[in-house]
């Protein structure tokens, strides 16, 4: 399945940085695009495809949570909420071994590739053994994430999470959080382990993730930002109204307001969710250059609220998408849910596009650029970039052209993902990962064991 040195790929249509081009011929050597020619003639032996796009970044994932997808949809005795979901998630987190995490993450990353994601930002906080003690190798769990990314063949940006407290003002962690907790000293050892793991992993990047303003003190936040050493910095922020109220009680400022006032937030930062913001916060965050890491399917599943998308984009803000709780793995589904949340909130259509612009095209372009920035990756079918690409199957709707195809894929799903290449290696063929059976068998065995415990 690998594209050998100097092999060529010919697409009837491709989305290049300057727009749609016909009859595009790509040469790939050692996983890198070395030539892009439009209006080209195919040569005998070229691999033929209908339509090629750059693969997308999934900027926010907690891999282990894929194990509980669909298992928290039964109502409890009273109103369910993010917080009751979190209790279930903690119970699940406490049962999983390193082997379990690797098996679940490999299944998840395979599904991400099948959806058209070429890179995952793993916001990794399940660090320690079930009793809360670090494994002999403090980066054991991170090593399992790296192994899973390697098995599935997805690009990885690893975001080791610093988590130390259960609430604003440095509250002691709760017992259910024991596998997540580090001191600044132990986090330094963890980061050192992660640096050597990532150093051996082609195409991988390393950042840091102070978990949230609930889980780190201002002093710890400064230290973690220092530890990022130029890499991306991701943080959960303003996902829930309770978090906003607690932050106000602690500091008299709202979470995004506090962060913008107390940290040098710039394009190295990715603020995950940023759901509950005033208009002033929304505009300030947009102007900071940071990426808003939106997780529309998870935010809908958890009843978080609606991001102020039209104001943020009007102000020139950058966005990317992530699958967060991994309840459903769907690239076009995330973009659709993002736009639909805006439509429901504003009682209007085509909210996130500019006048006379395709909504699908605008969402895809925005999430491609924001996602790549947030994960320190490249995007675009460009000479010198890794050949991280996807092709779409247009069989069911061959009458569509250009942006109509993207709108159809996102809103109507007649168009589907056909192939996905990571560094020139074709990992998905006809919508199926090349190692699907083997990866899925291991996942099923693991799930049976976890659910019987
Ligand atoms: Zn998250």
Coordinates of C-alpha atoms and ligand atoms in Angstrom, one line a residue, residues 60 62 236 272-273 324, ligand 1:
X60 CA -8.7 17.6 20.7
X62 CA -9.1 12.0 25.0
X236 CA -9.9 23.6 28.4
X272 CA -10.7 24.3 24.0
X273 CA -14.5 24.9 23.9
X324 CA -12.9 15.4 22.5
Ligands
LIG1 ZN1 -11.6 17.8 26.5

